[in-house]
Amino acid sequence: MAAAEPDSPLYLGLDFSTQQLKAVAIDGALGPVHQDSVQFDSELPEFRTQGGVHIHPDGLTVTSPVLMWVKALDLLLDRMKAAGFGFSRVRALSGSGQQHGAVFWRTGAARTLAQLDPGQNLHQQLKDSFSVQDSPVWMDSSSGPQCDALQEAAGGAMRLADITGSRAYERFTGNQIAKVRQTRPDQFQDTERISLVSSFGASLFLGRYAAIDYSDGSGMNLLDIRDRKWSQVCLDATATNLERLLGEPCLSTAVLGPVSSFLQRRYGFSGSCSVVAFTGDNPASLAGMCLHQGDIAVSLGTSDTLFLSLAEPRPSLEGHVFCSPVEPDGFMALLCFKNGSLTRERVRDRCCSGSWDVFSQALDGTPLGNHGNIGFYFDTMEITPPAVGLHHFDANDRQVSSWSSELEVRALVEGQFLSRRLHAERLGYSIGRTSLCLCLVSPDVPARSEPGPVPFCLCFRVCQSGSGHRRRFGQQADPSGSVRRLQRSGLHHRPVGLCLLRLRLPSPPWFSGRFWSFLPGPAEQRSRTSAGVPPAPHRSAGLRPDVEALR
């Protein structure tokens, strides 16, 4: 941890994630000077969470106690104070929160927030401030009927995606709000404000309700991503007077105001410390990776996640398009792929005796393009695309049962990355001569970069770096709210453990045909066409019946 000058300004970032609350302080050169965290399960056992959540008996409903998040903030700030952290040096703070989670503030909570007593903890004073004690979170999948109703009201799944950047998803906040309104009408009636986890966190620092930012608000199925306003048709389909409960959304780099007098008196924050809008964890990660137009990032984990920055969005029925957290008029896209590191580990164990070194040697020993051999590896039902099974094709477009270990390793890697590229291009991504691919990996996932190995990093550090970068953006925002960028070279090399790769994988013309051979079937093609979605390319000839059966 770098040592900062005794009186130099600091910038504080927080992340209200699923399993823990984390904080990192950085100096003016974006170097980390202090880190701390609170693990929900082990350090707050009274809430009896597993992985930070409660999974209800139906197996679909997943929630987290709101007061657990509040008490975690008490514990974190008390711990930092005991460690001698200089809160008075913090010039600005911001943060991120797990996306899609909703917090329902009870009538009268605004008054409580504004009158907090510095002699008491936050959780003691806010214990009666929430009309819904257990907040629905991103893992919840119980709002299927509400998703169907929203899509019908919007004019179909594709029309909803055109408006909000995504088709209806059960975890998205608007559908969770609709479910609370229908199943708990008394609690909903007693609600005066609805926050996302991110804006909830900002509210605790402001001492008043914080606005939902455009980027995190894009994950609600409620925001018109082009107009940056709540969509009236989506609001009307969700709840009466919902716009009043949500408040006006804001720029993700907006300076919301000074830190509350409660935190100034209890912890010694300066009255000049600014609170910059909090955003979702995925937008904050994109900010932390400092993606520019034409850049793309792939987080390699149990599930692989692809991030990219867009000038013009092309929403589809797969993936998500959000407002950018750093570009006032820009967009970002997010794609999730379920078959990630576990699939790579399975091939490593079978073809390389469990050794990543042997895996890397096999990859280095075969040329780009793999002599025309390609594989599609869906060990479990994939998210993007919805397909399952293992499928190998040779250079003549014939399905084969097996290859040598060297061909298999490259077929896996190229098949995975080309599919990610294909779906990114469908959302509007275009690879240019200066495009960079940022590869974010965990210690048990291999990656190679010319000329040496890729360093490892932890995802939360990138997310928190994003909050730090956004604080710096907020500090440099002009009066109109637009962002004056920090130097590209300085930002690109600050996030610890990120590597920059040229996106050099070829995109042969036959790849798209083979890939789309798995989906969708003729009936779904018709439904896509009627919904205004371009039909998928024709299937490649010569596929075996069992592959055709995937339709």
Coordinates of C-alpha atoms in Angstrom, one line a residue:
M1 CA 0.0 0.0 0.0
A2 CA 1.5 3.3 -1.1
A3 CA 2.1 6.0 1.5
A4 CA 0.5 9.4 0.8
E5 CA 1.8 12.8 1.8
P6 CA 0.4 13.7 5.2
D7 CA -1.8 16.5 3.9
S8 CA -2.4 15.4 0.4
P9 CA -6.0 15.0 -0.8
L10 CA -7.6 11.5 -0.8
Y11 CA -10.5 10.1 -2.7
L12 CA -12.7 7.4 -1.1
G13 CA -14.5 4.7 -3.0
L14 CA -17.0 2.1 -1.6
D15 CA -18.6 -1.0 -3.1
F16 CA -21.9 -2.4 -1.7
S17 CA -21.5 -5.8 -3.2
T18 CA -23.4 -9.0 -2.6
Q19 CA -21.1 -10.6 0.0
Q20 CA -19.3 -7.6 1.5
L21 CA -18.9 -3.9 1.8
K22 CA -15.5 -2.7 0.6
A23 CA -13.6 0.6 0.7
V24 CA -10.5 1.9 -0.9
A25 CA -8.9 5.3 -0.6
I26 CA -6.6 6.6 -3.4
D27 CA -4.4 9.6 -3.7
G28 CA -4.2 12.2 -6.4
A29 CA -2.0 9.9 -8.5
L30 CA -4.7 7.2 -8.3
G31 CA -2.5 5.0 -6.0
P32 CA -4.3 3.0 -3.3
V33 CA -3.4 4.2 0.3
H34 CA -6.0 2.4 2.4
Q35 CA -8.3 -0.6 2.0
D36 CA -10.8 -2.3 4.3
S37 CA -13.9 -4.5 4.0
V38 CA -16.7 -6.1 6.0
Q39 CA -17.8 -9.6 5.2
F40 CA -21.5 -9.9 5.8
D41 CA -21.8 -13.7 6.6
S42 CA -18.9 -13.9 9.1
E43 CA -18.8 -10.4 10.6
L44 CA -22.6 -9.8 10.8
P45 CA -23.8 -13.3 11.7
E46 CA -27.0 -12.0 13.4
F47 CA -28.5 -11.4 9.9
R48 CA -28.0 -15.2 9.1
T49 CA -27.1 -14.7 5.4
Q50 CA -25.4 -17.2 3.2
G51 CA -23.3 -15.4 0.6
G52 CA -24.8 -12.2 1.7
V53 CA -28.4 -13.2 0.8
H54 CA -31.5 -15.1 2.0
I55 CA -32.7 -17.7 -0.5
H56 CA -36.4 -18.2 0.2
P57 CA -38.2 -21.6 0.3
D58 CA -39.5 -21.3 -3.3
G59 CA -35.9 -21.2 -4.6
L60 CA -36.7 -18.2 -6.7
T61 CA -37.0 -15.3 -4.3
V62 CA -33.6 -14.0 -3.1
T63 CA -33.3 -11.0 -0.8
S64 CA -30.8 -9.2 1.5
P65 CA -31.5 -7.4 4.8
V66 CA -31.3 -3.6 4.3
L67 CA -30.1 -3.0 7.8
M68 CA -27.2 -5.4 7.3
W69 CA -25.8 -3.0 4.7
V70 CA -26.3 0.0 7.0
K71 CA -24.7 -1.8 10.0
A72 CA -21.8 -2.9 7.7
L73 CA -21.2 0.8 6.9
D74 CA -21.1 1.6 10.6
L75 CA -18.6 -1.1 11.2
L76 CA -16.4 -0.1 8.3
L77 CA -16.2 3.6 9.1
D78 CA -15.6 2.8 12.8
R79 CA -12.8 0.5 11.9
M80 CA -11.2 3.0 9.6
K81 CA -11.4 5.7 12.3
A82 CA -9.8 3.3 14.8
A83 CA -7.0 2.7 12.3
G84 CA -6.3 6.5 12.2
F85 CA -7.6 7.0 8.6
G86 CA -7.7 10.8 7.8
F87 CA -11.3 11.4 6.9
S88 CA -10.6 15.1 6.9
R89 CA -8.3 14.7 3.9
V90 CA -11.1 13.1 1.7
R91 CA -11.9 15.6 -1.0
A92 CA -14.6 13.5 -2.7
L93 CA -16.2 10.1 -2.4
S94 CA -18.3 7.9 -4.6
G95 CA -19.2 4.2 -4.8
S96 CA -20.9 1.3 -6.5
G97 CA -23.5 -1.2 -5.6
Q98 CA -24.7 -4.6 -6.8
Q99 CA -27.0 -3.9 -9.7
H100 CA -30.8 -4.2 -9.8
G101 CA -31.3 -4.4 -6.0
A102 CA -34.1 -2.1 -4.6
V103 CA -34.4 -0.3 -1.3
F104 CA -37.9 0.9 -0.2
W105 CA -37.7 3.9 2.2
R106 CA -40.7 4.2 4.6
T107 CA -42.7 7.4 4.8
G108 CA -40.8 9.8 7.1
A109 CA -37.4 8.3 6.4
A110 CA -36.2 11.5 4.7
R111 CA -36.8 13.4 7.9
T112 CA -34.8 10.8 9.9
L113 CA -31.9 11.0 7.4
A114 CA -31.7 14.8 7.8
Q115 CA -31.7 14.7 11.6
L116 CA -29.2 11.9 12.4
D117 CA -27.6 12.1 15.8
P118 CA -23.7 11.8 15.6
G119 CA -23.8 10.2 19.0
Q120 CA -25.5 7.1 17.7
N121 CA -24.8 4.5 14.9
L122 CA -26.6 4.7 11.6
H123 CA -28.3 1.3 12.0
Q124 CA -29.8 2.3 15.4
Q125 CA -31.4 5.4 13.9
L126 CA -32.5 3.9 10.6
K127 CA -34.0 0.6 11.9
D128 CA -37.6 1.8 11.3
S129 CA -36.9 3.6 8.0
F130 CA -37.6 0.9 5.5
S131 CA -41.0 -0.3 4.4
V132 CA -39.5 -3.5 3.0
Q133 CA -36.9 -5.0 5.4
D134 CA -35.5 -7.6 2.9
S135 CA -34.5 -6.0 -0.4
P136 CA -34.9 -8.0 -3.6
V137 CA -31.4 -8.4 -5.2
W138 CA -30.0 -9.4 -8.6
M139 CA -30.1 -13.2 -7.8
D140 CA -33.9 -13.1 -7.6
S141 CA -35.8 -14.8 -10.4
S142 CA -39.4 -14.7 -9.0
S143 CA -40.9 -11.9 -11.1
G144 CA -41.7 -13.8 -14.3
P145 CA -45.3 -12.7 -14.5
Q146 CA -44.3 -9.1 -14.1
C147 CA -41.7 -9.4 -16.9
D148 CA -44.4 -10.7 -19.2
A149 CA -46.8 -7.9 -18.3
L150 CA -44.1 -5.2 -18.9
Q151 CA -43.1 -6.6 -22.3
E152 CA -46.7 -6.8 -23.4
A153 CA -47.3 -3.2 -22.3
A154 CA -44.2 -2.0 -24.2
G155 CA -45.2 -3.8 -27.4
G156 CA -43.0 -6.8 -27.2
A157 CA -39.5 -7.9 -25.9
M158 CA -37.6 -6.2 -28.8
R159 CA -39.5 -2.9 -28.4
L160 CA -38.7 -3.0 -24.6
A161 CA -35.1 -3.6 -25.5
D162 CA -35.1 -0.7 -27.9
I163 CA -36.4 1.6 -25.1
T164 CA -34.5 0.4 -22.0
G165 CA -31.5 -1.4 -23.5
S166 CA -32.7 -4.9 -22.4
R167 CA -35.7 -7.2 -22.7
A168 CA -37.5 -7.9 -19.5
Y169 CA -35.3 -9.7 -16.9
E170 CA -36.6 -11.0 -13.6
R171 CA -33.8 -9.5 -11.7
F172 CA -34.3 -6.0 -13.1
T173 CA -35.6 -3.5 -10.6
G174 CA -38.8 -2.4 -12.4
N175 CA -40.1 -6.0 -12.4
Q176 CA -39.2 -6.4 -8.7
I177 CA -41.0 -3.1 -7.9
A178 CA -44.1 -4.4 -9.7
K179 CA -44.0 -7.6 -7.7
V180 CA -43.7 -5.8 -4.4
R181 CA -46.7 -3.6 -5.3
Q182 CA -48.8 -6.6 -6.2
T183 CA -47.8 -8.9 -3.3
R184 CA -47.2 -6.5 -0.5
P185 CA -49.6 -3.6 -1.2
D186 CA -49.5 -2.2 2.4
Q187 CA -45.7 -2.0 2.5
F188 CA -45.7 -0.4 -1.0
Q189 CA -48.3 2.1 0.1
D190 CA -46.0 3.1 3.0
T191 CA -43.1 3.8 0.7
E192 CA -42.0 7.4 0.0
R193 CA -38.8 6.7 -2.0
I194 CA -37.3 3.8 -4.0
S195 CA -33.5 3.6 -4.4
L196 CA -31.1 1.3 -6.1
V197 CA -28.4 -0.2 -3.9
S198 CA -26.0 2.4 -5.4
S199 CA -28.2 5.5 -4.7
F200 CA -29.1 4.0 -1.3
G201 CA -25.4 4.1 -0.4
A202 CA -25.0 7.6 -1.7
S203 CA -28.0 8.7 0.4
L204 CA -26.3 7.4 3.6
F205 CA -23.4 9.8 2.9
L206 CA -25.5 12.8 1.7
G207 CA -28.1 12.7 4.6
R208 CA -30.9 12.9 2.0
Y209 CA -32.1 10.9 -0.9
A210 CA -29.6 10.6 -3.7
A211 CA -30.6 10.5 -7.4
I212 CA -30.3 7.3 -9.3
D213 CA -27.6 7.7 -12.0
Y214 CA -28.3 7.0 -15.7
S215 CA -25.9 4.1 -15.9
D216 CA -27.3 2.0 -13.0
G217 CA -30.8 3.2 -13.8
S218 CA -30.4 1.5 -17.2
G219 CA -30.6 -1.9 -15.4
M220 CA -34.2 -1.4 -14.2
N221 CA -36.2 -1.9 -17.4
L222 CA -37.6 1.6 -16.7
L223 CA -35.2 4.2 -18.2
D224 CA -35.2 5.3 -21.8
I225 CA -31.5 5.0 -22.5
R226 CA -31.5 7.5 -25.4
D227 CA -33.6 10.2 -23.8
R228 CA -32.1 9.6 -20.3
K229 CA -35.5 9.9 -18.8
W230 CA -37.9 7.4 -17.2
S231 CA -40.0 5.8 -19.9
Q232 CA -43.7 6.7 -19.3
V233 CA -45.0 3.4 -20.8
C234 CA -42.7 1.4 -18.5
L235 CA -43.6 3.5 -15.4
D236 CA -47.3 3.1 -16.1
A237 CA -47.0 -0.7 -16.5
T238 CA -45.1 -1.0 -13.2
A239 CA -46.8 1.2 -10.6
T240 CA -48.9 4.4 -10.2
N241 CA -47.0 7.6 -9.5
L242 CA -43.7 5.7 -9.8
E243 CA -41.8 8.7 -11.2
R244 CA -42.4 10.5 -7.8
L245 CA -41.0 7.5 -5.9
L246 CA -37.9 7.2 -8.1
G247 CA -37.0 10.9 -8.4
E248 CA -35.2 12.5 -11.3
P249 CA -32.2 10.5 -12.6
C250 CA -28.8 12.2 -13.0
L251 CA -25.4 12.0 -14.7
S252 CA -23.2 9.2 -13.4
T253 CA -20.5 11.9 -12.8
A254 CA -22.8 14.4 -11.1
V255 CA -21.6 16.0 -7.9
L256 CA -24.6 15.5 -5.6
G257 CA -23.5 17.8 -2.7
P258 CA -21.4 17.8 0.4
V259 CA -21.1 14.9 2.8
S260 CA -23.7 15.0 5.6
S261 CA -23.2 17.0 8.8
F262 CA -23.7 13.7 10.7
L263 CA -20.6 12.2 9.0
Q264 CA -18.7 15.4 9.5
R265 CA -19.3 15.4 13.2
R266 CA -19.0 11.7 13.8
Y267 CA -16.0 10.8 11.7
G268 CA -14.3 14.1 10.9
F269 CA -15.1 14.5 7.2
S270 CA -14.5 17.9 5.8
G271 CA -17.5 20.1 4.9
S272 CA -16.0 20.5 1.5
C273 CA -15.9 16.8 0.8
S274 CA -18.2 16.1 -2.3
V275 CA -20.4 13.1 -2.8
V276 CA -20.3 12.1 -6.5
A277 CA -23.2 9.9 -7.7
F278 CA -22.8 6.2 -7.0
T279 CA -23.4 3.7 -9.8
G280 CA -23.8 0.0 -10.4
D281 CA -20.9 -2.4 -9.9
N282 CA -20.7 -3.3 -13.6
P283 CA -20.7 0.3 -14.8
A284 CA -18.0 1.1 -12.1
S285 CA -15.9 -1.8 -13.4
L286 CA -16.1 -0.4 -16.9
A287 CA -15.0 3.0 -15.5
G288 CA -12.2 1.3 -13.6
M289 CA -10.9 -0.4 -16.8
C290 CA -11.0 3.0 -18.5
L291 CA -12.5 1.7 -21.8
H292 CA -12.6 4.2 -24.7
Q293 CA -14.6 3.9 -27.9
G294 CA -13.4 0.7 -29.7
D295 CA -12.0 -0.9 -26.6
I296 CA -13.4 -4.1 -25.1
A297 CA -12.8 -6.0 -21.8
V298 CA -13.4 -9.6 -20.9
S299 CA -13.6 -10.7 -17.3
L300 CA -12.6 -14.4 -17.2
G301 CA -14.3 -16.1 -14.3
T302 CA -16.7 -18.9 -13.5
S303 CA -18.9 -16.9 -15.8
D304 CA -17.3 -14.7 -18.4
T305 CA -18.4 -11.1 -18.6
L306 CA -17.8 -8.8 -21.6
F307 CA -17.8 -5.0 -21.3
L308 CA -17.5 -2.5 -24.1
S309 CA -18.0 1.2 -24.7
L310 CA -20.4 2.2 -27.6
A311 CA -21.2 5.5 -29.4
E312 CA -24.4 4.2 -30.9
P313 CA -26.3 1.3 -29.3
R314 CA -28.0 -1.6 -31.0
P315 CA -30.0 -3.3 -28.3
S316 CA -31.0 -6.9 -28.9
L317 CA -32.8 -9.7 -27.1
E318 CA -29.4 -10.9 -25.8
G319 CA -27.2 -8.8 -23.5
H320 CA -27.7 -5.3 -22.1
V321 CA -27.0 -1.8 -23.2
F322 CA -26.6 0.8 -20.5
C323 CA -25.9 4.5 -20.5
S324 CA -22.1 5.1 -20.0
P325 CA -20.9 5.9 -16.5
V326 CA -18.2 8.3 -17.8
E327 CA -19.3 9.6 -21.3
P328 CA -22.3 11.9 -20.9
D329 CA -23.8 10.9 -24.3
G330 CA -22.2 7.4 -24.6
F331 CA -23.3 3.9 -23.9
M332 CA -21.8 0.6 -22.6
A333 CA -22.8 -3.0 -23.4
L334 CA -22.6 -6.0 -21.1
L335 CA -22.8 -9.6 -22.1
C336 CA -22.7 -12.6 -19.7
F337 CA -21.6 -16.1 -20.7
K338 CA -22.2 -19.0 -18.2
N339 CA -19.6 -21.4 -19.7
G340 CA -16.4 -19.8 -18.6
S341 CA -13.5 -21.0 -16.4
L342 CA -15.1 -24.3 -15.4
T343 CA -15.3 -25.3 -19.1
R344 CA -11.6 -24.2 -19.6
E345 CA -10.6 -26.2 -16.5
R346 CA -12.4 -29.3 -17.8
V347 CA -10.5 -29.1 -21.1
R348 CA -7.3 -28.4 -19.2
D349 CA -7.8 -31.5 -17.0
R350 CA -8.7 -33.8 -20.0
C351 CA -6.2 -32.6 -22.5
C352 CA -3.3 -31.2 -20.5
S353 CA -3.1 -33.4 -17.3
G354 CA -4.5 -30.5 -15.2
S355 CA -1.6 -28.2 -16.0
W356 CA -2.0 -24.6 -17.2
D357 CA 1.6 -24.7 -18.4
V358 CA 0.8 -27.6 -20.8
F359 CA -2.4 -25.8 -21.8
S360 CA -0.3 -22.7 -22.7
Q361 CA 2.2 -24.8 -24.6
A362 CA -0.6 -26.3 -26.6
L363 CA -2.0 -22.9 -27.4
D364 CA 1.4 -21.6 -28.4
G365 CA 2.0 -24.6 -30.6
T366 CA -1.0 -24.0 -32.9
P367 CA -1.5 -21.1 -35.3
L368 CA -4.2 -18.5 -35.2
G369 CA -7.2 -19.9 -37.0
N370 CA -6.4 -23.4 -35.8
H371 CA -6.2 -24.7 -39.4
G372 CA -10.0 -23.9 -39.7
N373 CA -11.0 -26.1 -36.8
I374 CA -13.4 -24.6 -34.3
G375 CA -15.4 -25.8 -31.3
F376 CA -18.5 -24.7 -29.4
Y377 CA -18.4 -25.7 -25.7
F378 CA -21.7 -25.3 -23.8
D379 CA -21.3 -27.7 -20.8
T380 CA -24.4 -26.2 -19.3
M381 CA -27.3 -24.2 -20.8
E382 CA -25.7 -21.0 -22.0
I383 CA -27.1 -17.5 -21.4
T384 CA -25.7 -16.0 -24.6
P385 CA -26.8 -17.8 -26.8
P386 CA -29.3 -20.2 -25.2
A387 CA -27.7 -23.4 -26.3
V388 CA -26.2 -26.6 -24.8
G389 CA -23.8 -29.3 -26.0
L390 CA -20.2 -29.8 -27.3
H391 CA -19.7 -29.4 -31.1
H392 CA -16.5 -29.7 -33.1
F393 CA -16.1 -28.6 -36.7
D394 CA -13.1 -29.2 -39.1
A395 CA -12.0 -26.9 -41.9
N396 CA -14.5 -28.5 -44.3
D397 CA -17.4 -27.7 -42.0
R398 CA -17.9 -31.3 -41.0
Q399 CA -18.7 -32.2 -37.4
V400 CA -16.0 -34.4 -35.9
S401 CA -15.9 -36.3 -32.6
S402 CA -12.4 -35.5 -31.4
W403 CA -9.1 -33.8 -32.1
S404 CA -5.6 -33.8 -30.8
S405 CA -5.1 -32.0 -27.5
E406 CA -3.4 -29.1 -29.2
L407 CA -6.2 -28.5 -31.6
E408 CA -8.8 -28.9 -28.8
V409 CA -7.2 -26.3 -26.6
R410 CA -7.1 -23.6 -29.4
A411 CA -10.6 -24.6 -30.7
L412 CA -11.9 -23.9 -27.2
V413 CA -10.2 -20.6 -26.7
E414 CA -10.9 -19.3 -30.2
G415 CA -14.4 -20.6 -30.1
Q416 CA -15.2 -18.8 -26.9
F417 CA -13.6 -15.5 -27.8
L418 CA -15.0 -15.4 -31.4
S419 CA -18.5 -16.0 -30.0
R420 CA -18.0 -13.1 -27.6
R421 CA -16.8 -10.9 -30.5
L422 CA -19.8 -11.9 -32.6
H423 CA -22.3 -11.0 -29.9
A424 CA -20.5 -7.7 -29.2
E425 CA -20.7 -6.8 -32.9
R426 CA -24.5 -7.5 -32.8
L427 CA -24.7 -4.8 -30.1
G428 CA -22.8 -2.3 -32.2
Y429 CA -19.1 -3.0 -31.4
S430 CA -16.6 -2.5 -34.2
I431 CA -13.0 -3.5 -34.0
G432 CA -10.6 -0.8 -35.2
R433 CA -6.8 -0.7 -35.8
T434 CA -6.3 0.8 -32.3
S435 CA -8.8 -1.4 -30.5
L436 CA -7.6 -2.8 -27.2
C437 CA -8.8 -5.9 -25.4
L438 CA -8.4 -5.8 -21.6
C439 CA -8.4 -9.2 -20.1
L440 CA -9.3 -9.4 -16.5
V441 CA -8.5 -12.8 -14.9
S442 CA -8.4 -14.5 -11.5
P443 CA -5.4 -16.6 -10.3
D444 CA -6.7 -19.9 -11.6
V445 CA -7.5 -18.7 -15.1
P446 CA -4.7 -18.7 -17.7
A447 CA -4.1 -15.9 -20.1
R448 CA -1.3 -15.1 -22.4
S449 CA 0.0 -11.7 -23.7
E450 CA 2.9 -11.0 -26.0
P451 CA 5.5 -11.5 -24.9
G452 CA 4.9 -12.8 -21.4
P453 CA 2.1 -14.0 -19.0
V454 CA -0.8 -11.8 -18.0
P455 CA -0.8 -10.6 -14.4
F456 CA -3.7 -11.4 -12.2
C457 CA -6.1 -9.1 -10.4
L458 CA -9.2 -9.1 -8.2
C459 CA -12.4 -7.8 -9.7
F460 CA -13.3 -5.7 -6.7
R461 CA -10.2 -3.7 -7.0
V462 CA -11.2 -2.7 -10.6
C463 CA -14.7 -1.9 -9.4
Q464 CA -13.3 0.3 -6.6
S465 CA -10.8 1.9 -9.0
G466 CA -13.7 2.8 -11.1
S467 CA -15.3 4.6 -8.2
G468 CA -12.0 6.4 -7.7
H469 CA -11.7 7.4 -11.4
R470 CA -15.3 8.6 -11.4
R471 CA -14.6 10.7 -8.3
R472 CA -11.7 12.3 -10.2
F473 CA -14.0 12.8 -13.2
G474 CA -16.6 14.4 -10.9
Q475 CA -13.9 16.7 -9.5
Q476 CA -13.0 17.8 -13.0
A477 CA -16.5 18.2 -14.2
D478 CA -17.3 21.6 -15.7
P479 CA -20.4 23.5 -14.6
S480 CA -22.5 22.0 -17.3
G481 CA -21.7 18.5 -15.9
S482 CA -19.7 17.2 -18.9
V483 CA -16.4 15.4 -18.1
R484 CA -13.0 16.5 -19.0
R485 CA -11.1 13.3 -19.4
L486 CA -8.0 12.5 -17.5
Q487 CA -5.0 11.5 -19.6
R488 CA -5.6 8.2 -21.3
S489 CA -2.1 7.0 -20.7
G490 CA -2.2 7.6 -17.0
L491 CA -5.5 6.0 -16.4
H492 CA -4.9 2.9 -18.6
H493 CA -2.0 1.8 -16.5
R494 CA -3.3 2.5 -13.0
P495 CA -5.8 -0.3 -12.3
V496 CA -3.7 -3.0 -10.7
G497 CA -3.3 -6.2 -12.7
L498 CA -4.9 -5.2 -15.9
C499 CA -3.2 -6.1 -19.1
L500 CA -3.7 -4.7 -22.6
L501 CA -4.0 -7.1 -25.5
R502 CA -4.5 -6.5 -29.2
L503 CA -7.6 -8.2 -30.4
R504 CA -5.9 -10.3 -33.0
L505 CA -8.3 -13.3 -33.4
P506 CA -9.4 -13.7 -37.0
S507 CA -13.1 -13.6 -37.7
P508 CA -13.4 -16.1 -40.7
P509 CA -16.6 -15.8 -42.7
W510 CA -17.6 -19.4 -41.9
F511 CA -17.6 -18.8 -38.2
S512 CA -20.9 -17.0 -38.1
G513 CA -22.7 -19.7 -40.1
R514 CA -21.4 -22.4 -37.8
F515 CA -22.2 -20.5 -34.7
W516 CA -25.8 -19.7 -35.7
S517 CA -26.4 -23.3 -36.7
F518 CA -27.4 -23.9 -33.1
L519 CA -30.1 -21.3 -32.9
P520 CA -32.8 -20.2 -33.3
G521 CA -35.2 -22.7 -34.8
P522 CA -37.7 -21.7 -37.5
A523 CA -40.6 -20.9 -35.1
E524 CA -38.3 -18.6 -33.1
Q525 CA -37.1 -17.1 -36.3
R526 CA -40.6 -16.1 -37.1
S527 CA -41.2 -14.6 -33.6
R528 CA -37.9 -12.7 -34.0
T529 CA -39.0 -11.3 -37.3
S530 CA -42.4 -10.3 -36.1
A531 CA -40.7 -8.5 -33.1
G532 CA -38.6 -6.5 -35.5
V533 CA -35.4 -8.6 -34.9
P534 CA -33.3 -9.4 -38.0
P535 CA -33.3 -13.2 -38.7
A536 CA -30.3 -15.1 -37.9
P537 CA -28.0 -16.3 -40.7
H538 CA -28.9 -19.5 -42.5
R539 CA -27.5 -22.7 -41.1
S540 CA -24.4 -24.2 -42.5
A541 CA -25.0 -27.2 -44.7
G542 CA -24.0 -30.7 -43.7
L543 CA -24.9 -30.6 -40.0
R544 CA -25.8 -33.9 -38.4
P545 CA -29.3 -34.5 -37.2
D546 CA -28.4 -34.3 -33.5
V547 CA -27.0 -30.8 -34.1
E548 CA -30.1 -29.8 -35.9
A549 CA -32.1 -31.1 -33.0
L550 CA -30.7 -28.2 -30.9
R551 CA -33.3 -26.0 -32.5

